[in-house]
Coordinates of C-alpha atoms in Angstrom, one line a residue:
M1170 CA 106.9 107.2 105.8
P1171 CA 110.0 105.6 107.4
E1172 CA 113.4 106.5 105.9
T1173 CA 114.9 103.7 103.8
I1174 CA 118.5 102.9 104.8
T1175 CA 120.6 101.6 101.9
A1176 CA 123.1 98.9 102.8
T1177 CA 126.5 100.0 101.7
P1178 CA 129.4 97.6 101.1
Q1179 CA 131.2 99.0 104.2
M1180 CA 128.1 98.3 106.3
L1181 CA 127.7 94.8 104.9
R1182 CA 131.4 94.0 105.6
R1183 CA 130.9 95.2 109.2
V1184 CA 127.8 93.1 109.7
N1185 CA 129.5 90.0 108.2
A1186 CA 132.6 90.6 110.5
A1187 CA 130.4 90.9 113.6
T1188 CA 128.4 87.7 112.7
V1189 CA 131.6 85.7 112.1
L1190 CA 133.3 87.0 115.2
E1191 CA 130.2 86.1 117.3
T1192 CA 130.1 82.6 115.9
I1193 CA 133.8 82.1 116.7
R1194 CA 133.4 83.6 120.1
S1195 CA 130.6 81.2 121.0
S1196 CA 132.6 78.2 119.8
N1197 CA 135.9 76.5 120.2
A1198 CA 138.0 76.0 117.0
V1199 CA 135.8 76.3 113.8
T1200 CA 136.5 75.5 110.2
V1201 CA 135.6 77.7 107.3
T1202 CA 132.8 75.3 106.3
E1203 CA 131.4 75.4 109.8
L1204 CA 131.4 79.2 109.7
M1205 CA 129.6 79.1 106.3
D1206 CA 126.9 76.8 107.7
A1207 CA 126.4 79.0 110.8
T1208 CA 126.4 82.4 109.0
G1209 CA 125.1 81.6 105.5
L1210 CA 128.1 83.4 103.9
T1211 CA 130.0 82.2 100.8
R1212 CA 133.4 80.6 101.2
A1213 CA 135.1 83.6 99.6
T1214 CA 133.4 86.1 101.9
T1215 CA 134.0 83.9 105.0
I1216 CA 137.7 83.6 104.3
A1217 CA 138.0 87.4 103.6
V1218 CA 136.2 88.2 106.9
C1219 CA 138.5 85.8 108.8
E1220 CA 141.6 87.4 107.2
D1221 CA 140.3 90.8 108.3
L1222 CA 139.6 89.6 111.9
M1223 CA 143.1 88.2 112.1
A1224 CA 144.5 91.5 110.9
R1225 CA 142.5 93.3 113.6
G1226 CA 143.9 90.8 116.2
W1227 CA 140.6 89.2 117.3
I1228 CA 141.1 85.6 116.0
R1229 CA 144.0 83.4 115.1
E1230 CA 144.4 80.5 112.6
L1231 CA 145.3 77.1 114.1
E1232 CA 148.0 74.9 112.8
N1233 CA 147.5 72.6 109.8
Q1234 CA 145.7 69.5 111.0
R1235 CA 147.6 67.3 108.6
D1236 CA 150.6 67.8 110.9
F1237 CA 148.7 65.8 113.5
G1238 CA 147.5 63.0 111.1
T1239 CA 143.9 64.2 110.9
Y1240 CA 144.2 64.7 107.1
Q1241 CA 146.0 62.1 104.9
K1242 CA 145.0 63.5 101.6
G1243 CA 143.2 66.5 100.1
R1244 CA 143.3 70.1 101.2
P1245 CA 143.2 70.4 105.1
A1246 CA 140.5 72.7 106.5
R1247 CA 141.5 76.1 107.8
R1248 CA 140.5 76.4 111.5
F1249 CA 140.1 79.6 113.5
E1250 CA 139.6 80.5 117.1
L1251 CA 139.2 83.5 119.3
D1252 CA 142.6 84.9 120.4
E1253 CA 141.9 85.3 124.2
S1254 CA 145.3 86.8 124.8
V1255 CA 144.5 90.1 123.0
G1256 CA 142.7 91.6 125.9
C1257 CA 140.9 91.2 129.2
V1258 CA 138.1 92.8 131.2
L1259 CA 137.8 93.9 134.8
G1260 CA 134.8 93.4 137.1
I1261 CA 135.0 95.6 140.2
D1262 CA 132.8 95.3 143.2
V1263 CA 133.0 98.5 145.3
G1264 CA 131.4 98.2 148.7
V1265 CA 131.4 100.7 151.5
L1266 CA 134.2 98.9 153.4
K1267 CA 136.3 97.2 150.7
T1268 CA 136.7 96.7 147.0
T1269 CA 137.3 93.5 145.0
V1270 CA 138.6 93.3 141.4
V1271 CA 138.3 90.3 139.1
V1272 CA 140.3 90.0 135.9
A1273 CA 138.8 87.7 133.2
D1274 CA 139.8 86.7 129.7
L1275 CA 137.6 87.2 126.7
R1276 CA 135.6 84.0 127.4
G1277 CA 134.9 85.1 131.0
K1278 CA 137.4 82.8 132.7
T1279 CA 138.8 84.4 135.9
T1280 CA 142.6 84.9 135.6
G1281 CA 143.3 87.2 138.6
R1282 CA 141.7 88.6 141.7
A1283 CA 142.6 91.1 144.4
S1284 CA 140.7 92.7 147.3
K1285 CA 141.6 95.7 149.5
P1286 CA 139.8 97.4 152.4
F1287 CA 139.0 101.1 152.6
R1288 CA 140.5 102.8 155.7
A1289 CA 137.1 104.0 156.9
R1290 CA 133.5 104.0 155.8
A1291 CA 133.4 107.7 154.9
I1292 CA 136.6 108.7 153.1
Q1293 CA 137.4 111.4 150.5
A1294 CA 136.9 110.7 146.8
P1295 CA 140.7 110.7 146.0
E1296 CA 141.5 108.1 148.6
R1297 CA 138.6 105.8 147.5
I1298 CA 139.7 106.2 143.8
R1299 CA 143.4 105.4 144.8
V1300 CA 142.4 102.2 146.6
I1301 CA 140.3 101.0 143.8
S1302 CA 143.0 101.8 141.2
E1303 CA 145.7 100.0 143.3
T1304 CA 143.5 97.0 143.8
A1305 CA 142.9 96.8 140.0
L1306 CA 146.6 96.9 139.3
L1307 CA 147.2 94.2 141.9
A1308 CA 144.6 92.0 140.2
L1309 CA 146.2 92.5 136.8
E1310 CA 149.6 91.7 138.3
A1311 CA 148.1 88.4 139.7
A1312 CA 146.7 87.6 136.2
G1313 CA 150.0 88.5 134.5
V1314 CA 148.3 91.0 132.3
A1315 CA 149.5 94.5 131.4
P1316 CA 147.1 97.4 132.2
D1317 CA 146.9 98.4 128.5
K1318 CA 145.3 95.1 127.7
V1319 CA 142.1 96.0 129.5
L1320 CA 139.3 96.4 127.0
A1321 CA 136.5 97.3 129.4
V1322 CA 135.9 97.8 133.1
S1323 CA 132.5 97.3 134.9
V1324 CA 132.1 98.7 138.4
G1325 CA 129.3 97.6 140.7
L1326 CA 128.2 100.2 143.3
A1327 CA 125.8 100.1 146.2
A1328 CA 123.8 103.0 144.8
P1329 CA 121.2 103.4 142.0
V1330 CA 122.8 104.0 138.6
D1331 CA 120.7 105.0 135.6
R1332 CA 121.0 103.6 132.0
A1333 CA 123.5 106.3 131.1
G1334 CA 125.8 105.4 134.1
N1335 CA 124.9 108.3 136.3
I1336 CA 124.7 107.8 140.0
L1337 CA 121.6 108.8 141.9
A1338 CA 123.2 110.7 144.8
S1339 CA 120.0 111.9 146.6
Q1340 CA 120.8 110.0 149.8
P1341 CA 124.0 110.4 152.0
F1342 CA 124.9 106.7 151.7
W1343 CA 124.7 106.8 147.9
R1344 CA 126.9 109.9 147.8
L1345 CA 129.7 107.8 149.2
F1346 CA 130.0 106.2 145.7
D1347 CA 129.6 109.3 143.6
V1348 CA 133.4 110.0 143.4
G1349 CA 134.0 110.5 139.7
L1350 CA 135.4 107.0 139.3
K1351 CA 134.6 106.6 135.6
T1352 CA 136.5 109.7 134.6
A1353 CA 139.3 109.0 137.1
L1354 CA 140.1 105.5 135.9
H1355 CA 140.0 106.6 132.3
E1356 CA 142.4 109.4 133.0
L1357 CA 144.7 107.2 135.1
H1358 CA 144.8 104.1 132.8
G1359 CA 142.8 104.9 129.6
W1360 CA 140.2 102.3 130.4
A1361 CA 136.6 102.3 129.2
V1362 CA 134.6 102.3 132.4
L1363 CA 130.9 101.3 132.9
L1364 CA 129.1 102.0 136.2
E1365 CA 126.2 99.8 137.4
N1366 CA 124.3 99.1 140.5
D1367 CA 125.7 96.1 142.4
A1368 CA 122.4 94.2 142.7
N1369 CA 121.8 94.6 138.9
L1370 CA 125.2 93.1 138.3
A1371 CA 124.4 90.3 140.7
A1372 CA 121.3 89.6 138.6
L1373 CA 123.5 89.5 135.4
G1374 CA 125.9 87.2 137.2
E1375 CA 123.2 84.9 138.4
C1376 CA 121.6 84.6 135.0
W1377 CA 125.0 83.9 133.4
K1378 CA 126.6 81.4 135.9
G1379 CA 124.2 80.9 138.8
A1380 CA 120.8 79.5 139.8
G1381 CA 119.1 81.9 137.4
N1382 CA 120.6 80.5 134.3
G1383 CA 117.8 80.0 131.7
V1384 CA 115.2 81.9 133.8
Q1385 CA 113.6 84.9 132.1
D1386 CA 111.8 86.4 135.1
L1387 CA 113.7 86.6 138.4
A1388 CA 114.9 88.8 141.2
V1389 CA 118.3 88.5 142.9
L1390 CA 118.1 89.6 146.5
L1391 CA 121.3 90.8 148.1
A1392 CA 120.4 90.1 151.7
G1393 CA 123.5 90.7 153.8
E1394 CA 123.7 94.1 155.5
R1395 CA 120.8 95.7 153.6
F1396 CA 118.2 94.3 151.2
G1397 CA 118.5 95.3 147.6
A1398 CA 117.3 93.6 144.5
G1399 CA 118.4 93.2 140.9
L1400 CA 115.3 92.6 138.7
V1401 CA 115.0 90.8 135.4
E1402 CA 111.8 90.7 133.4
A1403 CA 111.5 88.7 130.2
G1404 CA 115.3 88.5 130.1
R1405 CA 115.7 92.3 130.4
L1406 CA 117.4 94.1 133.3
L1407 CA 115.1 96.7 134.9
H1408 CA 116.5 100.1 135.8
G1409 CA 113.7 102.5 136.3
S1410 CA 113.8 106.2 135.4
H1411 CA 116.8 107.0 137.7
G1412 CA 118.2 103.6 138.1
A1413 CA 116.4 102.9 141.4
A1414 CA 114.4 99.9 140.4
G1415 CA 115.1 97.3 143.1
E1416 CA 115.8 99.9 145.8
M1417 CA 114.0 98.6 148.9
A1418 CA 113.7 101.6 151.2
Y1419 CA 110.0 101.0 151.0
L1420 CA 110.5 98.1 153.5
D1421 CA 110.3 100.8 156.2
M1422 CA 106.5 100.9 155.5
V1423 CA 105.9 97.1 155.3
E1424 CA 104.1 95.5 158.2
G1425 CA 106.3 93.0 160.0
V1426 CA 109.5 94.3 158.3
G1427 CA 110.0 97.9 159.2
S1428 CA 113.5 98.5 157.6
P1429 CA 115.7 97.4 154.7
E1430 CA 118.2 95.8 157.1
G1431 CA 119.5 92.5 155.7
L1432 CA 119.8 89.0 157.1
A1433 CA 123.3 89.4 158.4
A1434 CA 122.6 92.7 160.1
L1435 CA 119.4 91.3 161.7
A1436 CA 121.1 88.1 162.9
R1437 CA 123.8 90.2 164.5
L1438 CA 121.3 92.7 166.1
W1439 CA 118.9 90.0 167.5
A1440 CA 121.8 88.0 168.9
E1441 CA 123.2 91.1 170.6
E1442 CA 119.8 91.8 172.1
A1443 CA 119.5 88.3 173.4
L1444 CA 123.0 88.4 175.0
A1445 CA 122.2 91.8 176.6
E1446 CA 119.0 90.4 178.1
G1447 CA 121.0 87.6 179.7
A1448 CA 119.7 84.7 177.6
K1449 CA 121.2 81.3 178.1
T1450 CA 122.8 80.6 174.8
A1451 CA 125.9 79.0 173.3
L1452 CA 126.5 82.3 171.5
R1453 CA 127.9 83.7 174.8
A1454 CA 130.8 81.2 174.7
A1455 CA 131.1 81.2 170.9
V1456 CA 132.1 84.9 170.7
P1457 CA 135.5 85.8 172.0
A1458 CA 135.6 88.6 174.6
G1459 CA 135.6 92.0 173.1
N1460 CA 134.4 90.7 169.7
E1461 CA 131.0 91.2 168.1
V1462 CA 128.6 88.4 167.4
T1463 CA 128.2 87.7 163.7
A1464 CA 125.6 86.1 161.5
Q1465 CA 128.0 83.1 161.1
H1466 CA 128.0 82.6 164.9
V1467 CA 124.2 82.5 164.8
F1468 CA 123.9 80.1 162.0
K1469 CA 126.6 77.8 163.5
A1470 CA 124.8 77.8 166.9
A1471 CA 121.5 77.1 165.3
A1472 CA 123.0 74.1 163.5
D1473 CA 124.2 72.8 166.9
G1474 CA 120.6 73.1 168.2
D1475 CA 120.9 76.3 170.3
A1476 CA 117.4 77.5 171.2
V1477 CA 118.1 81.2 171.0
A1478 CA 119.9 80.9 167.7
L1479 CA 117.0 78.7 166.3
D1480 CA 114.5 81.4 167.4
I1481 CA 116.6 84.0 165.5
L1482 CA 116.5 81.8 162.4
D1483 CA 112.8 81.5 162.6
R1484 CA 112.4 85.3 162.8
L1485 CA 114.9 85.6 159.9
S1486 CA 112.9 83.2 157.7
D1487 CA 109.7 85.2 158.5
R1488 CA 111.4 88.4 157.6
L1489 CA 112.7 86.9 154.4
A1490 CA 109.3 85.6 153.4
R1491 CA 107.7 89.0 154.0
V1492 CA 110.4 90.8 151.9
V1493 CA 110.1 88.2 149.0
S1494 CA 106.3 88.5 149.1
T1495 CA 106.6 92.2 148.3
L1496 CA 108.6 91.3 145.2
A1497 CA 106.1 88.6 144.3
I1498 CA 103.1 91.0 144.6
M1499 CA 104.7 93.8 142.6
L1500 CA 106.7 91.9 139.9
N1501 CA 105.6 88.2 140.0
P1502 CA 109.1 86.7 139.3
E1503 CA 109.4 83.0 138.7
L1504 CA 112.5 82.8 140.9
V1505 CA 114.0 84.8 143.7
V1506 CA 117.7 84.1 144.4
I1507 CA 119.3 85.0 147.7
G1508 CA 122.7 86.3 146.8
G1509 CA 125.9 87.7 148.4
A1510 CA 128.1 86.6 151.2
V1511 CA 125.1 85.4 153.3
A1512 CA 123.7 83.1 150.6
E1513 CA 125.3 79.9 151.7
S1514 CA 124.3 80.3 155.4
A1515 CA 120.8 81.5 154.4
S1516 CA 120.1 78.4 152.5
V1517 CA 118.7 76.9 155.7
L1518 CA 116.0 79.7 155.7
L1519 CA 114.7 78.7 152.3
E1520 CA 112.4 75.9 153.3
P1521 CA 110.7 77.7 156.2
A1522 CA 110.5 80.9 154.2
T1523 CA 108.8 79.1 151.3
R1524 CA 106.2 77.7 153.7
K1525 CA 105.5 81.2 155.1
L1526 CA 105.4 82.8 151.6
A1527 CA 102.1 81.1 150.8
T1528 CA 100.4 83.0 153.7
Y1529 CA 101.7 86.4 152.4
T1530 CA 101.1 86.2 148.6
A1531 CA 99.0 84.4 146.1
T1532 CA 101.9 84.2 143.7
P1533 CA 104.8 82.8 145.6
P1534 CA 108.0 82.4 143.6
R1535 CA 110.6 79.6 143.9
L1536 CA 113.4 80.4 146.3
A1537 CA 117.1 79.5 145.7
A1538 CA 120.4 80.3 147.3
S1539 CA 123.0 81.6 144.9
P1540 CA 126.0 79.3 144.3
L1541 CA 128.2 82.3 143.5
G1542 CA 128.7 83.5 147.1
D1543 CA 130.3 86.8 147.7
A1544 CA 131.7 86.7 144.1
I1545 CA 128.3 87.3 142.6
V1546 CA 128.7 91.1 141.9
G1547 CA 132.2 90.6 140.4
I1548 CA 131.0 87.8 138.2
G1549 CA 128.1 90.0 137.0
A1550 CA 130.5 92.9 136.4
V1551 CA 132.7 90.7 134.2
R1552 CA 129.6 89.7 132.2
H1553 CA 128.6 93.4 131.9
A1554 CA 132.1 94.3 130.6
L1555 CA 132.2 91.3 128.2
D1556 CA 128.8 92.5 126.8
Y1557 CA 130.3 95.9 126.1
V1558 CA 133.4 94.4 124.4
E1559 CA 131.2 92.1 122.3
K1560 CA 129.0 95.0 121.2
H1561 CA 131.9 97.3 120.3
S1562 CA 134.5 94.8 119.1
L1563 CA 135.0 96.3 115.7
D1564 CA 135.6 99.7 117.2
L1565 CA 138.2 98.7 119.8
Q1566 CA 141.9 99.1 119.2
L1567 CA 143.8 96.0 120.3
R1568 CA 147.3 96.3 121.6
R1569 CA 149.6 93.6 120.3
G1570 CA 152.4 91.9 122.2

C-alpha cells in the first residue's frame, strides 16, 4: 500500500509560493485579483505569498496606479512583477576550437555575449578552464552584471552527457571536454553549473525560440563539421543510458554515407578534391592563395551558377537526405531541423533533400533550417539554466544590490 504523505503548513506555503511565482514569471505586471483567478488562492493567502516573495527578492511591487490617473476613486489594485535584476543565467557553448558565453536575464533576454578561441585543439584542462572562465567574465562585464548575480550556468559540450551530468569519455575526442569544468567553475566563482550535450541544448533552444516551437516530436541536426542530433520525443529530451542518444558514429555503416562528417566538412573536402583534380571552377579564383576553400565559398559559387559547386550541393543534399532518413526510420520525428552555423547556407539543400527523402524512407519528416544560426547551443543553454532556476527558485539565495 503506498505511503500517504500529509500536507504540512510549510509544504502548502511552498507550493503556493511556487505557483504564484510561476504565474508572475509567465506574465508582465499582475494584480492580486489576477493572481487569485490564476491560482485559486484566497486574497489573504495571495497577498501573504507576494509579501514573502518580495522579502525573498523575487518580485517587486509596482507604483500606485492612481499616481498615473488609472484610478480616480476606490482602492487601487496592488500590482507585482518579476524582479529581473536579482540575477542572471549563463549559457556556455564549448566547442573544440572556441567557447561562446551568453548572459541572459530571468526572462531569457540576452544582455551580454563574449567569445574566445582556444590556442589549439588539444590543450590541457587548466588552460581550457581558464579560457572559459575568462570568457564568462567578459560576457558578464558586457552585460554590466556582477559574477555573484549568476544563479545558474549551463554548458554545452560536443560529447555525450548523461542525466546526472557525467561526460562519457570513452572516445579521444570526447575526452577533450572532460576537464572537471563543473567543479572548477564552482570553486572559482561559486556558480551552480550544469553540463549537457551541445546537440541536446540545440534541441531545447529550437523548441523554445526556433522552428521547433510547438512541435512535440523532432530532431535537431547539428550538421557543420560533424553530424550530431538532439532528439525530442513527446516533448521530452532523450538522453539514453549514458547520454549518447543522438550520437551518429553509426553513419560509418550507412550505405551512401560512410562517416559522420557534416555538411561544412564535406563541402570543403569535395571542393578541395575538385581543385586538386584541376576542375574548371570559379572556386579557384574565389579562394585567396594560401587559404583553404570553405563551405561558404562553395555555397556562394553555387548561387552564381558554378557547375562544380552545384554538383557538390547535389551530393550534399543526397547525403543530408540519407542521414535524415536514418532518423526517420528509427525515431519517426515530425520535424528535423538543420542547426548550427551551416543552417542558413544549408537552406538551399532542403528542397532537393526533401525530394530524395521519399526514396529512402516511408516516413519522411518535414525539414527546416534553424533561424537561430550559430547561437542555437547558447540559446538552448540559457533555456536549460532558466529551467534549473525556475525549479529551484525557493532554494536559491539571492544577492541584493
